[in-house]
Amino acid sequence: MMLKNKLIFNKYKIKSLNQITNFCWTFQGVNIKDNEPVFIKIGKKDLLFNFLESEAYCLINLKGFGIPKIISYGRNGIYNILIEELLGTSLYELWELRNKEENITYYIKLKNVCMVALQILDRLEY
């Protein structure tokens, strides 16, 4: 799927592919009107269960610190598209970075795991 620089909903431009899963493609993008970074998820409509619609519903109801805001959700042809606030580096990107940097010390790896664990606990408590 070649979508770099493709315009979504006439407002969001895809910048780079983040990840491909069985359910959707994830991209980093930008709002062309205010240059704000966004996170874009695109999934096929013909799946048995609409994961993106369910995710949008959950995120709308979970509003709060560390929960990305839903900017837009809709359908375009055979795809469901979810546009979210970009909060920062994803766990997937951290994992890829870890795999590339062989000489990171054990302490730094342990520190990152502990920081992520604390953030997950904060979100669960919320």
XYZ file of N, CA, C and O in Angstrom:
504
model
N 0.846 -1.173 0.000
C 0.000 0.000 0.000
C 0.894 1.240 0.000
O 1.538 1.540 0.982
N 0.939 1.915 -1.127
C 1.778 3.105 -1.270
C 0.932 4.337 -0.998
O 0.186 4.782 -1.860
N 1.046 4.879 0.212
C 0.182 5.998 0.588
C 0.946 7.251 1.005
O 0.319 8.224 1.396
N 2.273 7.224 0.967
C 3.030 8.384 1.419
C 2.569 9.629 0.657
O 2.388 9.605 -0.554
N 2.348 10.697 1.395
C 1.870 11.993 0.900
C 0.417 11.973 0.427
O -0.062 12.960 -0.115
N -0.282 10.868 0.640
C -1.706 10.794 0.286
C -2.503 11.660 1.259
O -2.203 11.716 2.439
N -3.510 12.316 0.755
C -4.358 13.190 1.560
C -5.588 12.404 2.022
O -6.271 11.777 1.222
N -5.852 12.420 3.324
C -6.987 11.729 3.927
C -7.986 12.782 4.408
O -7.615 13.727 5.097
N -9.257 12.606 4.064
C -10.331 13.535 4.445
C -10.002 14.980 4.049
O -10.407 15.923 4.719
N -9.224 15.168 2.989
C -8.827 16.488 2.487
C -8.131 17.360 3.526
O -8.112 18.583 3.397
N -7.561 16.748 4.555
C -6.990 17.542 5.636
C -5.720 16.941 6.238
O -4.903 17.650 6.785
N -5.549 15.622 6.139
C -4.433 14.943 6.800
C -3.547 14.261 5.763
O -4.024 13.500 4.938
N -2.254 14.562 5.821
C -1.308 13.988 4.872
C -0.498 12.902 5.569
O 0.029 13.101 6.664
N -0.402 11.733 4.916
C 0.396 10.624 5.442
C 1.866 10.928 5.208
O 2.269 11.274 4.096
N 2.657 10.815 6.276
C 4.098 11.072 6.178
C 4.903 9.776 6.121
O 5.782 9.635 5.298
N 4.628 8.823 7.038
C 5.422 7.604 7.063
C 4.624 6.449 7.649
O 3.758 6.635 8.500
N 4.940 5.260 7.175
C 4.326 4.032 7.664
C 4.956 3.667 8.999
O 6.172 3.684 9.139
N 4.121 3.360 9.986
C 4.636 2.907 11.277
C 4.655 1.394 11.361
O 5.662 0.791 11.675
N 3.486 0.784 11.105
C 3.360 -0.643 11.337
C 2.227 -1.216 10.488
O 1.250 -0.543 10.193
N 2.376 -2.490 10.142
C 1.328 -3.219 9.445
C 0.942 -4.397 10.327
O 1.797 -5.148 10.781
N -0.360 -4.516 10.616
C -0.851 -5.657 11.394
C -1.890 -6.399 10.551
O -2.173 -6.016 9.426
N -2.484 -7.434 11.129
C -3.547 -8.164 10.436
C -4.800 -7.321 10.276
O -5.645 -7.623 9.445
N -4.949 -6.281 11.104
C -6.184 -5.506 11.142
C -6.085 -4.145 10.476
O -7.072 -3.623 9.993
N -4.894 -3.543 10.512
C -4.792 -2.196 9.953
C -3.346 -1.799 9.676
O -2.412 -2.472 10.092
N -3.216 -0.690 8.959
C -1.938 -0.038 8.744
C -1.925 1.194 9.635
O -2.936 1.879 9.765
N -0.782 1.492 10.235
C -0.683 2.709 11.046
C 0.389 3.617 10.444
O 1.423 3.147 9.970
N 0.094 4.904 10.471
C 0.965 5.900 9.865
C 1.114 7.097 10.788
O 0.237 7.387 11.596
N 2.213 7.798 10.622
C 2.311 9.131 11.182
C 1.942 10.085 10.061
O 2.278 9.855 8.902
N 1.235 11.130 10.435
C 0.811 12.095 9.437
C 0.803 13.493 10.013
O 1.266 13.732 11.123
N 0.234 14.410 9.244
C 0.197 15.803 9.673
C -1.104 16.435 9.177
O -1.591 16.107 8.098
N -1.665 17.304 10.012
C -2.812 18.113 9.613
C -2.251 19.240 8.746
O -1.469 20.054 9.215
N -2.649 19.295 7.476
C -2.047 20.270 6.566
C -2.477 21.702 6.854
O -1.834 22.641 6.408
N -3.544 21.871 7.646
C -4.020 23.233 7.939
C -3.252 23.897 9.072
O -3.032 25.094 9.058
N -2.841 23.091 10.083
C -2.112 23.691 11.213
C -0.776 23.005 11.507
O -0.119 23.320 12.487
N -0.384 22.060 10.644
C 0.898 21.360 10.744
C 1.049 20.528 12.027
O 2.152 20.229 12.432
N -0.075 20.175 12.670
C -0.042 19.338 13.866
C 0.165 17.873 13.474
O -0.486 17.380 12.553
N 1.063 17.160 14.181
C 1.251 15.738 13.876
C 0.033 14.925 14.321
O -0.613 15.258 15.327
N -0.300 13.886 13.558
C -1.424 13.010 13.879
C -1.003 11.562 13.668
O 0.002 11.269 13.020
N -1.784 10.648 14.247
C -1.590 9.216 14.089
C -2.768 8.702 13.277
O -3.921 8.957 13.627
N -2.501 8.028 12.182
C -3.543 7.588 11.254
C -3.591 6.066 11.228
O -2.552 5.418 11.065
N -4.787 5.515 11.392
C -4.984 4.072 11.282
C -5.980 3.816 10.161
O -7.033 4.444 10.106
N -5.625 2.884 9.284
C -6.480 2.542 8.152
C -6.694 1.036 8.148
O -5.730 0.271 8.177
N -7.966 0.626 8.146
C -8.294 -0.793 8.129
C -9.391 -1.082 7.122
O -10.209 -0.215 6.808
N -9.415 -2.299 6.615
C -10.449 -2.677 5.644
C -11.802 -2.826 6.321
O -11.899 -3.312 7.439
N -12.854 -2.400 5.621
C -14.217 -2.485 6.147
C -14.744 -3.906 6.152
O -15.636 -4.217 6.919
N -14.220 -4.779 5.323
C -14.807 -6.104 5.160
C -14.399 -7.123 6.227
O -14.713 -8.298 6.109
N -13.727 -6.687 7.276
C -13.391 -7.597 8.369
C -14.659 -7.966 9.134
O -15.626 -7.206 9.170
N -14.640 -9.138 9.761
C -15.792 -9.618 10.513
C -16.157 -8.649 11.639
O -17.316 -8.422 11.932
N -15.150 -8.036 12.263
C -15.364 -7.112 13.372
C -14.642 -5.810 13.049
O -13.491 -5.825 12.642
N -15.298 -4.679 13.250
C -14.709 -3.385 12.934
C -13.886 -2.888 14.126
O -14.392 -2.220 15.017
N -12.594 -3.215 14.124
C -11.712 -2.872 15.237
C -11.541 -1.364 15.394
O -11.496 -0.855 16.512
N -11.434 -0.647 14.291
C -11.211 0.794 14.390
C -12.427 1.523 14.954
O -12.283 2.459 15.739
N -13.615 1.085 14.587
C -14.816 1.706 15.136
C -14.904 1.447 16.640
O -15.222 2.342 17.416
N -14.572 0.231 17.058
C -14.577 -0.104 18.486
C -13.524 0.688 19.238
O -13.760 1.162 20.349
N -12.347 0.833 18.640
C -11.288 1.613 19.279
C -11.710 3.072 19.429
O -11.506 3.691 20.481
N -12.312 3.635 18.379
C -12.776 5.025 18.443
C -13.801 5.184 19.562
O -13.739 6.141 20.348
N -14.741 4.257 19.652
C -15.772 4.310 20.699
C -15.128 4.271 22.090
O -15.480 5.065 22.968
N -14.169 3.359 22.295
C -13.494 3.249 23.597
C -12.724 4.518 23.929
O -12.805 5.023 25.053
N -11.971 5.042 22.973
C -11.162 6.234 23.242
C -12.020 7.458 23.527
O -11.650 8.290 24.362
N -13.155 7.566 22.869
C -14.057 8.687 23.137
C -14.555 8.624 24.582
O -14.660 9.639 25.262
N -14.820 7.420 25.068
C -15.333 7.255 26.426
C -14.250 7.257 27.494
O -14.555 7.383 28.677
N -12.974 7.128 27.116
C -11.874 7.081 28.076
C -11.145 8.407 28.234
O -10.096 8.440 28.835
N -11.671 9.474 27.701
C -10.988 10.769 27.711
C -10.180 10.964 28.992
O -10.672 10.757 30.085
N -8.934 11.408 28.840
C -8.122 11.700 30.004
C -6.648 11.740 29.666
O -6.238 11.556 28.522
N -5.847 11.954 30.692
C -4.401 12.065 30.538
C -3.818 10.781 29.961
O -4.079 9.689 30.449
N -3.034 10.919 28.906
C -2.371 9.769 28.309
C -3.241 8.961 27.370
O -2.797 7.969 26.813
N -4.476 9.360 27.200
C -5.382 8.693 26.273
C -5.472 9.587 25.038
O -5.833 10.758 25.139
N -5.127 9.068 23.855
C -5.161 9.941 22.672
C -6.574 10.403 22.346
O -7.533 9.648 22.476
N -6.676 11.647 21.944
C -7.972 12.200 21.534
C -8.278 11.748 20.105
O -7.396 11.709 19.256
N -9.534 11.431 19.871
C -9.972 11.099 18.520
C -10.180 12.417 17.775
O -10.945 13.272 18.215
N -9.512 12.561 16.672
C -9.655 13.766 15.865
C -10.729 13.554 14.804
O -11.561 14.419 14.560
N -10.718 12.368 14.187
C -11.687 12.093 13.139
C -11.819 10.586 12.939
O -10.864 9.840 13.140
N -13.018 10.177 12.543
C -13.249 8.773 12.189
C -14.220 8.753 11.025
O -15.175 9.530 10.993
N -13.973 7.888 10.081
C -14.888 7.792 8.956
C -14.515 6.683 8.006
O -13.605 5.899 8.260
N -15.223 6.635 6.911
C -15.007 5.619 5.893
C -14.642 6.290 4.579
O -15.137 7.355 4.262
N -13.781 5.621 3.847
C -13.372 6.115 2.544
C -13.233 4.899 1.629
O -12.273 4.153 1.747
N -14.213 4.692 0.764
C -14.185 3.521 -0.108
C -14.302 2.246 0.711
O -15.228 2.084 1.491
N -13.315 1.362 0.576
C -13.352 0.079 1.301
C -12.600 0.135 2.626
O -12.359 -0.885 3.254
N -12.239 1.344 3.080
C -11.435 1.482 4.285
C -12.155 2.264 5.382
O -12.887 3.204 5.111
N -11.906 1.858 6.628
C -12.249 2.648 7.809
C -10.984 3.407 8.182
O -9.881 2.848 8.135
N -11.140 4.662 8.561
C -9.978 5.496 8.873
C -10.197 6.172 10.218
O -11.242 6.771 10.460
N -9.186 6.078 11.080
C -9.213 6.689 12.398
C -8.023 7.631 12.506
O -6.885 7.226 12.275
N -8.291 8.880 12.828
C -7.240 9.886 13.019
C -7.207 10.214 14.512
O -8.214 10.601 15.080
N -6.030 10.040 15.126
C -5.864 10.284 16.557
C -4.771 11.326 16.790
O -3.908 11.538 15.946
N -4.811 11.871 17.982
C -3.728 12.726 18.457
C -2.467 11.870 18.558
O -2.516 10.728 18.998
N -1.331 12.418 18.142
C -0.053 11.713 18.258
C 0.567 12.077 19.599
O 0.898 13.236 19.838
N 0.699 11.088 20.484
C 1.196 11.354 21.833
C 2.712 11.328 21.939
O 3.278 11.902 22.842
N 3.371 10.651 21.061
C 4.828 10.543 21.131
C 5.284 9.229 20.523
O 4.589 8.626 19.724
N 6.439 8.778 20.941
C 7.019 7.551 20.423
C 6.169 6.358 20.845
O 5.803 6.226 22.004
N 5.856 5.494 19.891
C 5.051 4.312 20.197
C 5.921 3.199 20.781
O 7.151 3.210 20.634
N 5.285 2.226 21.416
C 6.014 1.076 21.936
C 6.710 0.329 20.800
O 7.823 -0.164 20.955
N 6.050 0.258 19.661
C 6.643 -0.408 18.505
C 7.928 0.304 18.074
O 8.946 -0.336 17.806
N 7.904 1.634 18.044
C 9.097 2.392 17.660
C 10.215 2.201 18.681
O 11.385 2.085 18.306
N 9.867 2.160 19.967
C 10.880 1.900 20.997
C 11.494 0.519 20.823
O 12.698 0.335 20.987
N 10.662 -0.465 20.488
C 11.157 -1.828 20.262
C 12.110 -1.863 19.067
O 13.167 -2.468 19.131
N 11.738 -1.191 17.983
C 12.599 -1.140 16.804
C 13.921 -0.435 17.132
O 14.981 -0.879 16.691
N 13.861 0.640 17.890
C 15.068 1.360 18.282
C 15.973 0.466 19.118
O 17.176 0.421 18.927
N 15.374 -0.282 20.025
C 16.123 -1.204 20.876
C 16.839 -2.244 20.029
O 17.978 -2.607 20.280
N 16.179 -2.752 19.007
C 16.784 -3.761 18.141
C 17.938 -3.194 17.316
O 18.859 -3.918 16.978
N 17.885 -1.904 17.000
C 18.939 -1.285 16.187
C 20.158 -0.917 17.025
O 21.270 -0.927 16.537
N 19.938 -0.562 18.264
C 21.038 -0.103 19.110
C 21.477 -1.239 20.024
O 21.005 -1.376 21.149
N 22.406 -2.034 19.541
C 22.870 -3.223 20.257
C 23.603 -2.881 21.556
O 23.596 -3.653 22.493
N 24.264 -1.750 21.618
C 25.124 -1.447 22.756
C 24.445 -0.612 23.841
O 25.109 0.018 24.642
N 23.119 -0.605 23.906
C 22.432 0.072 25.002
C 22.635 -0.762 26.266
O 22.515 -1.980 26.238
N 22.909 -0.126 27.357
C 23.173 -0.870 28.585
C 21.897 -1.476 29.141
O 20.792 -1.026 28.873
N 22.068 -2.498 29.946
C 20.944 -3.175 30.585
C 20.144 -2.199 31.438
O 18.926 -2.226 31.450
N 20.822 -1.280 32.118
C 20.149 -0.321 32.993
C 19.150 0.519 32.202
O 18.024 0.735 32.632
N 19.547 1.000 31.034
C 18.658 1.841 30.237
C 17.450 1.030 29.784
O 16.328 1.500 29.803
N 17.656 -0.218 29.382
C 16.552 -1.070 28.970
C 15.589 -1.282 30.134
O 14.386 -1.176 29.979
N 16.116 -1.591 31.307
C 15.292 -1.816 32.497
C 14.548 -0.540 32.882
O 13.365 -0.579 33.221
N 15.209 0.583 32.795
C 14.585 1.872 33.106
C 13.388 2.118 32.192
O 12.323 2.529 32.647
N 13.540 1.866 30.888
C 12.437 2.078 29.938
C 11.263 1.165 30.243
O 10.111 1.589 30.190
N 11.541 -0.088 30.553
C 10.471 -1.036 30.885
C 9.720 -0.562 32.119
O 8.482 -0.579 32.159
N 10.443 -0.105 33.126
C 9.809 0.380 34.362
C 8.975 1.634 34.094
O 7.869 1.769 34.622
N 9.476 2.530 33.253
C 8.725 3.744 32.932
C 7.427 3.409 32.198
O 6.374 3.977 32.503
N 7.498 2.490 31.248
C 6.299 2.077 30.519
C 5.325 1.395 31.471
O 4.116 1.667 31.450
N 5.821 0.532 32.330
C 4.960 -0.173 33.296
C 4.240 0.819 34.213
O 3.036 0.665 34.479
N 4.942 1.831 34.689
C 4.313 2.830 35.554
C 3.230 3.613 34.804
O 2.166 3.904 35.357
N 3.492 3.941 33.551
C 2.488 4.650 32.759
C 1.261 3.778 32.515
O 0.126 4.262 32.587
N 1.480 2.489 32.262
C 0.352 1.566 32.065
C -0.479 1.473 33.338
O -1.715 1.523 33.296
N 0.189 1.366 34.479
C -0.540 1.306 35.764
C -1.334 2.585 36.007
O -2.483 2.536 36.494
N -0.750 3.736 35.684
C -1.467 5.010 35.835
C -2.743 5.022 34.995
O -3.811 5.448 35.447
N -2.634 4.545 33.733
C -3.795 4.535 32.846
C -4.863 3.561 33.354
O -6.046 3.859 33.315
N -4.428 2.386 33.832
C -5.372 1.407 34.356
C -6.084 1.939 35.605
O -7.284 1.753 35.777
N -5.324 2.626 36.449
C -5.930 3.206 37.656
C -6.961 4.275 37.279
O -8.027 4.365 37.866
N -6.635 5.067 36.257
C -7.550 6.114 35.788
C -8.854 5.478 35.335
O -9.943 5.904 35.630
